[in-house]
Coordinates of C-alpha atoms in Angstrom, one line a residue:
M3 CA 27.6 7.4 -2.6
R4 CA 27.4 8.7 -0.1
Y5 CA 25.1 11.1 1.9
A6 CA 26.4 14.2 4.1
Y7 CA 23.4 15.7 6.7
A8 CA 23.8 18.7 8.5
I9 CA 22.0 19.1 12.5
T10 CA 21.3 21.8 13.2
S11 CA 20.8 23.1 17.5
A12 CA 18.3 25.2 18.6
L13 CA 18.2 26.9 21.4
L14 CA 13.9 26.5 22.9
L15 CA 13.2 29.5 23.9
G16 CA 9.8 30.0 26.2
G17 CA 8.7 26.2 26.0
A18 CA 10.6 24.7 29.0
A19 CA 9.1 21.6 30.3
A20 CA 10.7 22.5 33.0
T21 CA 8.9 24.5 35.9
L22 CA 11.4 28.3 36.6
T23 CA 10.9 29.9 39.4
L24 CA 11.7 33.1 39.5
N25 CA 13.2 36.0 42.1
P26 CA 15.1 38.6 42.5
S27 CA 17.9 39.6 40.3
D28 CA 20.2 39.7 44.3
A29 CA 18.8 36.8 45.5
Q30 CA 19.6 33.4 46.4
T31 CA 18.2 30.3 45.5
A32 CA 16.2 29.0 48.7
Q33 CA 17.1 25.1 49.4
N34 CA 15.4 23.3 51.3
E35 CA 12.9 25.9 53.1
P36 CA 9.5 26.1 53.8
G37 CA 8.0 27.1 51.0
A38 CA 10.3 27.4 48.0
I39 CA 9.0 25.8 44.7
N40 CA 10.0 22.3 44.4
A41 CA 11.3 22.4 40.4
T42 CA 10.7 18.2 40.1
A43 CA 8.3 17.6 38.1
A44 CA 5.9 14.4 38.8
P45 CA 4.6 13.1 35.5
R46 CA 1.4 12.2 34.1
A47 CA -0.7 9.3 35.7
G48 CA 1.0 6.1 34.0
A49 CA 3.4 7.7 32.2
P50 CA 7.0 6.4 33.4
M51 CA 9.4 8.3 35.0
S52 CA 11.8 7.4 32.4
F53 CA 12.1 4.8 29.6
A54 CA 16.3 4.6 30.5
D55 CA 15.6 1.8 32.6
M56 CA 14.2 0.0 29.4
V57 CA 16.3 1.1 26.6
T58 CA 19.7 0.2 28.4
R59 CA 17.8 -3.2 28.6
L60 CA 16.1 -3.3 24.8
S61 CA 19.5 -1.7 23.1
P62 CA 21.5 -4.1 22.3
A63 CA 19.3 -5.6 20.0
V64 CA 18.7 -3.0 17.7
V65 CA 20.8 -3.5 14.8
N66 CA 22.0 -0.9 11.7
I67 CA 22.4 -2.4 8.7
S68 CA 23.9 -1.3 5.1
T69 CA 24.0 -2.9 2.0
T70 CA 26.7 -2.1 -1.0
Q71 CA 25.1 -1.8 -4.2
R72 CA 26.8 -1.9 -7.6
I73 CA 24.6 0.3 -9.7
T74 CA 25.1 -0.1 -13.7
V75 CA 24.8 3.4 -16.5
Q76 CA 24.1 3.5 -19.5
Q77 CA 27.0 6.0 -20.7
Q78 CA 25.7 8.2 -24.1
A79 CA 27.8 7.6 -27.1
N80 CA 30.8 9.4 -28.1
P81 CA 29.3 12.2 -30.4
F82 CA 32.5 13.1 -32.2
S83 CA 32.8 9.1 -32.8
G84 CA 34.2 8.6 -36.2
T85 CA 35.6 12.7 -35.9
P86 CA 38.8 14.2 -35.7
F87 CA 37.8 15.5 -32.4
E88 CA 37.6 11.7 -31.1
Q89 CA 40.6 11.4 -29.3
F90 CA 40.2 14.3 -27.2
F91 CA 36.5 13.7 -25.7
G92 CA 36.5 10.4 -25.8
G93 CA 39.5 8.3 -27.0
R94 CA 39.1 5.6 -28.5
G95 CA 35.7 3.3 -29.1
G96 CA 32.2 3.0 -31.6
G97 CA 29.7 5.3 -32.2
G98 CA 28.4 3.3 -28.7
A99 CA 30.6 4.1 -25.1
A100 CA 31.0 0.2 -22.9
P101 CA 28.6 0.7 -19.5
R102 CA 30.4 2.2 -16.6
T103 CA 29.4 0.7 -12.6
Q104 CA 28.7 2.6 -9.5
E105 CA 29.3 1.8 -6.3
A106 CA 26.1 3.0 -3.4
Q107 CA 25.3 2.6 0.2
S108 CA 22.0 2.2 1.9
L109 CA 20.9 2.5 6.0
G110 CA 18.9 1.4 7.6
S111 CA 17.4 -0.3 11.2
G112 CA 16.5 -4.5 11.9
F113 CA 16.6 -6.2 15.1
L114 CA 17.9 -9.4 16.6
I115 CA 14.9 -11.9 17.1
S116 CA 17.4 -14.8 18.4
N117 CA 20.3 -15.6 20.1
D118 CA 22.0 -17.5 16.9
G119 CA 22.0 -14.5 14.8
Y120 CA 18.3 -14.1 12.5
I121 CA 17.4 -11.3 12.1
V122 CA 14.2 -8.7 11.3
T123 CA 14.4 -5.5 8.9
N124 CA 11.5 -4.1 5.7
N125 CA 12.8 -5.3 2.9
H126 CA 13.0 -2.1 1.5
V127 CA 16.3 -1.8 3.6
V128 CA 17.7 -4.3 1.8
S129 CA 16.5 -4.2 -2.1
A130 CA 17.9 -1.9 -5.0
G131 CA 17.4 1.6 -4.3
A132 CA 17.6 2.3 -8.1
E133 CA 17.2 1.2 -11.5
G134 CA 19.9 -1.7 -12.7
A135 CA 21.2 -1.7 -9.5
T136 CA 21.7 -4.8 -7.7
V137 CA 22.8 -5.6 -3.3
E138 CA 25.8 -7.1 -3.6
S139 CA 27.0 -6.8 0.5
I140 CA 24.7 -6.6 3.5
T141 CA 26.5 -5.2 6.8
V142 CA 25.0 -5.6 9.9
T143 CA 26.6 -3.2 13.0
L144 CA 26.0 -4.1 16.4
A145 CA 25.4 -2.3 19.6
D146 CA 29.2 -2.3 20.3
Q147 CA 30.1 -1.6 17.2
K148 CA 31.3 -5.1 15.9
E149 CA 30.3 -6.2 12.5
Y150 CA 28.9 -8.7 10.8
K151 CA 28.4 -9.8 7.3
A152 CA 24.8 -10.6 7.0
R153 CA 22.2 -13.7 4.3
L154 CA 19.4 -12.9 3.0
I155 CA 17.2 -15.6 4.7
G156 CA 14.0 -14.9 2.9
R157 CA 11.9 -11.4 1.9
D158 CA 8.8 -10.9 1.5
A159 CA 7.3 -7.6 -0.8
L160 CA 3.9 -7.1 -0.1
S161 CA 4.1 -7.2 3.5
D162 CA 7.9 -5.4 3.3
L163 CA 9.8 -7.4 5.8
A164 CA 13.1 -9.5 5.3
V165 CA 15.1 -11.8 8.1
L166 CA 18.8 -12.0 7.4
K167 CA 21.3 -13.6 9.7
I168 CA 24.5 -13.3 11.4
D169 CA 26.9 -15.9 11.8
G170 CA 27.1 -16.0 15.9
A171 CA 26.1 -17.4 19.0
N172 CA 24.6 -16.0 22.7
F173 CA 23.3 -12.1 20.8
P174 CA 21.3 -10.7 22.6
F175 CA 17.8 -10.3 21.2
V176 CA 14.1 -9.4 22.2
R177 CA 10.7 -10.8 20.9
F178 CA 7.9 -10.4 19.1
G179 CA 4.5 -8.7 21.1
D180 CA 0.5 -8.8 20.7
S181 CA -0.2 -6.1 19.4
R182 CA -3.4 -7.2 19.0
Q183 CA -3.5 -5.6 22.9
A184 CA -2.6 -1.9 21.4
R185 CA -4.8 0.4 22.2
V186 CA -4.7 4.5 21.2
G187 CA -2.8 6.1 23.5
D188 CA -0.7 3.8 24.8
W189 CA 3.1 4.5 25.1
V190 CA 6.2 3.3 22.4
V191 CA 9.7 4.1 21.9
T192 CA 11.7 3.5 19.2
I193 CA 15.1 2.8 18.7
G194 CA 17.2 3.1 15.5
N195 CA 19.6 4.3 13.1
P196 CA 17.8 8.1 11.7
L197 CA 20.0 10.0 9.1
G198 CA 23.1 7.3 10.8
Q199 CA 22.9 8.4 13.8
S200 CA 23.0 5.4 15.9
G201 CA 21.4 4.1 18.9
T202 CA 18.5 6.8 18.9
V203 CA 15.7 6.5 20.9
T204 CA 12.5 8.4 20.1
A205 CA 9.0 8.1 22.5
G206 CA 5.7 8.8 21.7
I207 CA 2.0 7.6 21.6
I208 CA -0.3 4.9 19.5
S209 CA -1.8 8.1 17.6
A210 CA -4.3 4.8 15.7
L211 CA -4.8 1.8 14.5
N212 CA -5.3 0.2 11.4
R213 CA -4.5 2.7 9.2
V214 CA -4.4 1.7 5.8
G215 CA -1.4 1.7 3.8
Q216 CA -0.9 1.5 -0.4
G217 CA -0.7 -2.0 -0.5
P218 CA -3.5 -4.3 0.1
Y219 CA -2.1 -5.8 3.0
D220 CA -1.0 -2.4 5.0
R221 CA -2.8 -2.0 8.0
F222 CA -0.4 0.2 10.4
I223 CA 0.0 1.9 13.4
Q224 CA 0.4 5.3 14.1
T225 CA 2.7 6.7 16.3
D226 CA 3.7 10.2 16.5
A227 CA 7.3 9.3 18.2
A228 CA 9.7 10.6 15.6
I229 CA 10.4 8.1 12.6
N230 CA 13.1 9.5 10.1
R231 CA 15.0 7.8 7.4
G232 CA 16.6 4.6 7.9
N233 CA 14.7 3.9 11.5
S234 CA 13.1 1.9 8.7
G235 CA 13.3 -2.2 9.9
G236 CA 14.0 -0.9 13.0
P237 CA 11.3 -1.8 16.7
M238 CA 8.8 -0.6 18.4
F239 CA 8.2 -1.5 21.7
D240 CA 5.9 -1.4 24.3
M241 CA 6.2 -0.6 28.1
Q242 CA 7.3 -4.3 28.8
G243 CA 9.8 -4.0 25.9
N244 CA 8.2 -6.4 23.3
V245 CA 8.2 -5.3 19.9
I246 CA 4.6 -4.9 18.5
G247 CA 5.6 -3.1 15.7
I248 CA 8.4 -2.5 12.7
N249 CA 9.2 0.9 11.5
S250 CA 8.2 1.3 8.1
Q251 CA 6.9 4.2 6.8
I252 CA 6.7 8.4 7.4
L253 CA 4.4 10.7 5.9
S254 CA 5.6 13.6 5.4
P255 CA 6.1 16.7 3.0
T256 CA 9.3 17.6 3.7
G257 CA 11.2 14.0 3.6
G258 CA 11.7 14.4 8.5
S259 CA 9.7 13.6 11.2
I260 CA 5.9 15.9 12.0
G261 CA 5.1 13.1 13.8
I262 CA 2.8 10.7 11.8
G263 CA 5.2 7.3 11.5
F264 CA 4.0 3.8 10.5
A265 CA 5.0 0.3 11.6
I266 CA 4.1 -3.1 10.8
P267 CA 2.1 -4.7 13.6
A268 CA 3.3 -7.9 15.9
E269 CA 0.0 -9.7 15.2
Q270 CA 0.6 -9.3 11.4
A271 CA 5.1 -9.3 10.8
K272 CA 5.4 -12.7 13.0
P273 CA 3.5 -15.1 10.9
I274 CA 5.2 -13.6 8.3
V275 CA 8.6 -14.2 9.8
D276 CA 8.4 -17.2 11.3
T277 CA 7.7 -18.5 7.6
L278 CA 11.1 -17.1 5.8
M279 CA 12.7 -18.1 9.0
K280 CA 12.1 -21.3 7.2
G281 CA 13.6 -20.4 4.0
A282 CA 10.0 -20.6 2.2
S283 CA 8.1 -18.5 0.5
V284 CA 4.4 -16.9 1.8
E285 CA 1.4 -18.0 0.1
R286 CA -2.0 -15.8 0.5
G287 CA -5.0 -17.1 -0.2
Y288 CA -6.8 -16.0 -4.2
L289 CA -9.3 -15.9 -5.4
G290 CA -8.9 -14.8 -9.3
L291 CA -11.7 -11.3 -9.7
M292 CA -10.9 -7.9 -10.3
P293 CA -12.9 -6.4 -6.8
Q294 CA -13.9 -2.3 -6.9
D295 CA -14.8 -0.1 -4.0
V296 CA -18.9 0.7 -3.9
T297 CA -18.4 4.0 -4.1
E298 CA -21.2 6.8 -2.9
D299 CA -23.0 6.0 -7.1
I300 CA -22.6 3.0 -6.6
A301 CA -24.4 2.5 -3.5
Q302 CA -27.8 5.0 -4.9
A303 CA -27.9 2.5 -7.6
L304 CA -27.0 -0.8 -6.2
G305 CA -29.5 0.4 -3.3
I306 CA -26.8 -1.0 -0.7
A307 CA -25.0 1.0 2.4
K308 CA -21.5 2.5 0.7
D309 CA -18.5 1.5 1.9
R310 CA -20.0 -1.4 2.6
G311 CA -19.0 -5.1 0.0
A312 CA -16.6 -5.1 -2.9
L313 CA -18.3 -4.5 -6.4
V314 CA -16.8 -7.7 -8.3
A315 CA -15.7 -5.9 -11.7
S316 CA -14.6 -8.8 -13.5
V317 CA -13.8 -13.0 -12.6
T318 CA -10.6 -14.4 -14.3
P319 CA -11.7 -17.4 -16.4
N320 CA -10.4 -20.8 -14.3
E321 CA -9.5 -19.2 -11.2
P322 CA -11.7 -20.3 -8.0
A323 CA -14.6 -17.3 -8.1
A324 CA -15.4 -17.9 -11.4
R325 CA -15.3 -22.5 -11.0
A326 CA -17.1 -21.5 -7.4
G327 CA -20.0 -19.7 -9.8
V328 CA -18.8 -15.9 -8.8
R329 CA -20.2 -13.2 -11.2
A330 CA -19.7 -9.7 -12.5
G331 CA -22.0 -8.0 -11.0
D332 CA -22.3 -10.0 -8.1
V333 CA -21.2 -7.5 -4.4
V334 CA -19.7 -9.6 -1.9
L335 CA -20.7 -8.3 0.9
S336 CA -18.7 -10.7 4.0
I337 CA -16.5 -13.3 4.2
N338 CA -16.8 -16.2 6.9
G339 CA -19.0 -13.7 8.6
K340 CA -16.2 -11.6 8.3
E341 CA -18.0 -7.8 6.7
I342 CA -16.3 -5.8 4.1
T343 CA -15.3 -2.0 4.6
A344 CA -12.8 0.0 4.1
Q345 CA -10.3 -1.4 6.4
Q346 CA -10.7 -4.8 6.0
S347 CA -10.9 -4.3 2.1
L348 CA -11.5 -8.5 0.8
T349 CA -8.5 -8.6 -1.1
Y350 CA -7.0 -8.0 2.7
L351 CA -9.4 -10.5 4.5
V352 CA -8.7 -14.1 1.1
G353 CA -5.0 -12.9 1.7
R354 CA -4.2 -14.1 5.1
E355 CA -7.1 -17.1 4.9
R356 CA -4.1 -20.2 3.4
P357 CA -4.3 -21.3 -0.2
G358 CA -6.8 -24.3 -0.5
S359 CA -9.3 -23.4 2.8
R360 CA -13.1 -23.4 1.8
V361 CA -14.1 -19.9 2.8
T362 CA -18.2 -19.1 2.4
L363 CA -18.9 -15.9 0.2
D364 CA -22.0 -13.4 1.7
V365 CA -22.9 -12.0 -2.1
L366 CA -25.3 -10.0 -3.2
R367 CA -26.5 -11.1 -7.0
S368 CA -29.8 -9.5 -8.1
G369 CA -31.0 -8.1 -4.9
R370 CA -31.2 -11.4 -3.6
R371 CA -27.8 -12.3 -0.7
Q372 CA -26.8 -16.1 -1.3
Q373 CA -24.0 -18.4 0.1
I374 CA -21.2 -19.1 -2.2
P375 CA -18.6 -21.4 -0.8
V376 CA -15.6 -21.3 -2.6
T377 CA -12.3 -23.0 -2.6
L378 CA -9.2 -20.7 -2.1
G379 CA -6.2 -21.2 -5.2
T380 CA -2.7 -19.7 -4.3
R381 CA -2.3 -16.1 -5.7
P382 CA -0.1 -15.0 -8.2
S383 CA 2.3 -13.4 -8.6
E384 CA 2.4 -9.0 -8.6
E385 CA 3.9 -9.6 -12.0
Q386 CA 1.3 -11.5 -13.2
I387 CA -0.9 -10.4 -11.4
A388 CA -0.1 -6.5 -12.7
S389 CA -1.0 -8.3 -15.9
Q390 CA -4.3 -9.3 -14.9
D391 CA -5.1 -5.4 -12.9
E392 CA -5.1 -3.2 -16.1
R393 CA -7.6 -0.5 -15.1
F394 CA -9.7 1.4 -17.1
D395 CA -8.0 4.5 -18.2
P396 CA -10.6 7.4 -19.5
E397 CA -8.3 9.6 -21.2
A398 CA -7.3 6.5 -24.0
R399 CA -8.4 7.8 -26.9
P400 CA -10.4 4.2 -29.0
Q401 CA -10.7 3.4 -32.5
T402 CA -13.4 4.9 -33.9
P403 CA -17.1 2.8 -35.2
R404 CA -18.7 3.9 -38.1
S405 CA -22.2 5.6 -36.8
S406 CA -25.2 4.2 -37.3
E407 CA -28.8 6.6 -38.9
N408 CA -31.0 5.0 -35.7
L409 CA -28.9 6.6 -32.6
A410 CA -30.7 7.6 -29.9
A411 CA -29.8 9.7 -26.8
T412 CA -29.9 8.7 -23.5
A413 CA -28.8 9.7 -20.6
G414 CA -26.5 12.0 -23.0
M415 CA -25.2 9.0 -24.6
I416 CA -26.6 7.9 -28.5
V417 CA -25.7 4.2 -28.8
Q418 CA -25.8 1.5 -31.7
P419 CA -25.6 -2.7 -31.0
L420 CA -22.3 -3.8 -31.0
T421 CA -22.2 -6.1 -34.3
P422 CA -19.6 -8.6 -34.8
A423 CA -17.6 -5.7 -37.0
I424 CA -17.2 -3.3 -34.7
A425 CA -16.5 -5.5 -31.8
R426 CA -13.4 -7.6 -34.2
S427 CA -11.9 -3.6 -35.1
L428 CA -12.4 -2.3 -31.6
G429 CA -10.7 -5.5 -30.1
V430 CA -13.4 -6.3 -28.0
D431 CA -14.1 -10.0 -27.9
A432 CA -16.3 -12.3 -29.9
A433 CA -18.5 -13.7 -27.1
V434 CA -19.4 -9.6 -25.3
R435 CA -22.7 -9.1 -25.6
G436 CA -23.8 -5.3 -25.6
V437 CA -23.9 -1.6 -27.4
V438 CA -20.6 0.5 -28.8
V439 CA -21.4 4.4 -27.6
A440 CA -21.1 6.7 -30.6
D441 CA -20.8 9.8 -29.1
V442 CA -21.4 11.2 -25.5
D443 CA -22.7 15.1 -24.6
P444 CA -19.7 16.7 -23.1
N445 CA -21.7 18.5 -20.7
S446 CA -23.3 15.4 -19.2
D447 CA -22.5 13.0 -16.6
A448 CA -21.8 10.2 -18.1
A449 CA -18.7 12.4 -20.0
A450 CA -17.8 13.3 -16.3
K451 CA -17.6 9.4 -16.0
G452 CA -15.5 9.0 -18.2
V453 CA -17.9 7.4 -20.5
K454 CA -16.6 7.9 -24.1
R455 CA -17.1 7.5 -28.1
G456 CA -15.7 3.7 -28.5
V457 CA -16.7 2.4 -24.9
V458 CA -19.1 -0.7 -24.4
I459 CA -21.3 -1.5 -22.2
R460 CA -22.8 -4.8 -21.9
T461 CA -25.2 -4.7 -18.8
I462 CA -27.2 -1.3 -17.1
N463 CA -28.7 -1.7 -13.9
Q464 CA -27.4 -5.2 -14.3
Q465 CA -29.3 -6.2 -16.9
P466 CA -27.8 -7.0 -20.7
V467 CA -28.1 -4.2 -23.5
T468 CA -28.5 -5.4 -27.3
S469 CA -30.2 -2.6 -28.8
E470 CA -30.9 1.1 -28.3
A471 CA -34.1 0.6 -27.3
D472 CA -33.3 -1.8 -24.4
V473 CA -31.6 1.4 -23.2
T474 CA -34.0 3.9 -23.3
R475 CA -36.4 1.1 -21.4
I476 CA -34.2 0.2 -18.8
I477 CA -33.6 3.8 -18.3
Q478 CA -36.6 5.2 -18.4
Q479 CA -37.4 2.8 -16.0
A480 CA -35.0 3.9 -13.6
R481 CA -36.4 7.7 -14.4
A482 CA -39.7 5.8 -13.3
S483 CA -39.4 4.7 -10.0
G484 CA -37.6 7.1 -8.4
S485 CA -34.0 6.6 -9.6
K486 CA -31.5 9.8 -10.1
R487 CA -29.5 6.5 -11.2
V488 CA -28.3 4.5 -13.2
L489 CA -25.0 1.2 -13.4
L490 CA -23.6 0.8 -16.3
Y491 CA -21.1 -2.0 -17.0
A492 CA -18.3 -0.7 -19.5
Q493 CA -15.3 -1.4 -21.1
Q494 CA -12.9 0.5 -23.3
P495 CA -10.9 -0.9 -25.5
P496 CA -8.1 -1.8 -25.9
Q497 CA -7.5 -2.7 -22.8
N498 CA -10.8 -4.1 -22.6
I499 CA -11.3 -4.7 -18.7
A500 CA -14.8 -4.4 -17.3
R501 CA -16.0 -1.8 -14.5
F502 CA -19.4 -0.5 -13.5
V503 CA -19.3 3.1 -13.8
P504 CA -22.3 5.3 -11.9
I505 CA -24.2 7.9 -14.2
S506 CA -27.2 10.4 -13.3
I507 CA -30.1 10.2 -15.4
D508 CA -31.6 13.6 -12.9
D509 CA -33.7 15.2 -16.6
R510 CA -31.7 18.2 -14.1
N511 CA -28.5 17.5 -14.1

């Protein structure tokens, strides 16, 4: 499949970036005369007069990357099969139709990092773009229009990086710079292949640093330099001609550039690229727990500052965190002295450590801080992580246990003991202790937070609950202390992944 793009030219009115001299219609323009207005504009302080010399040096190292993909499409069965019309609508065959294949192409950018043909790009540039698709070939086109077939040396989906290799020698190449020295407001230049327009140069400034993306390890450089589809994998240069970023994503409601583009910092990319060039896979540290953000409600319930730390929702048995004694309900405040924040999440910081390294977690447990040393494991594949990380679904309809005669209304919830029979009917592990929600006031904050019939509550304010009396007592204690919230530790069958849920106990709500 080929994509055609319409290029529209426009005349800019009223906003030209040049000085305009107005003269009477019959006047001649003065040339080098005293008092004449000079139309040559000087650059702003710190701005280059032109990027041309730098671009001339760097462009030969920037490449276009295209893939040829084969897509298998399952055809629908012939509805006329077995009828007299079969010969007219579909020819031979039974009720099913053989799959057919289609060819598709993708376009992206990359850059040479060695004279023997190693190339860096985004993983998504050289990945199949649709279900049932396979990449059959990768073609690299240099600035002199020479084409080479490329081999995929290595890829890392989590960082969206890939390394290719073309055969040859004495290729022009560029080097990584130190993105840690980059500052908001610095000039940057990008070169790439947007919408198939090879060798396109755009310039802008760094708009922000450490932008958090959708992935656990995304910490992007944001720029207002124009980045469009096809720029992916191309370099972002500083004014010394060093690669400080790899263009990766844009934020746009239209699909085109609106001045919000993102690049993977060289600081993160270079170690991964070095590993991939050796043919090795990227390994990241792993604790084996499920962290939860400390929201304002959770922070108030725990009496800590919001947006600081990671609340441990669950711990995977026999993994590093569990072996070190980390428990559900702990709040991890820092790792090796580095604070856990929205920009530095627990997953991000742990992933930057080597498997097998020993780290120290600063943990808040029941109001007391303690240090827990942990030897990190190796992060499993994303498929394995996904199977462990099933999210609490407040809309799922649980199996309904029978009601008990002795029910207590507490913060809008009616609860009863979690008996072995009820636990079995809900698919809850026999070792779990708690109470099960029999009903919820639909106007309560508990209902608004997703607590519903069938939810198992294991602790409230990190105190175990096994009866209606426990629930009533803890909530009454919280109210007496002036607290407006309590923190439930609850799990929803059938996933049975426990989560912390802050609910209001304010009588006015």
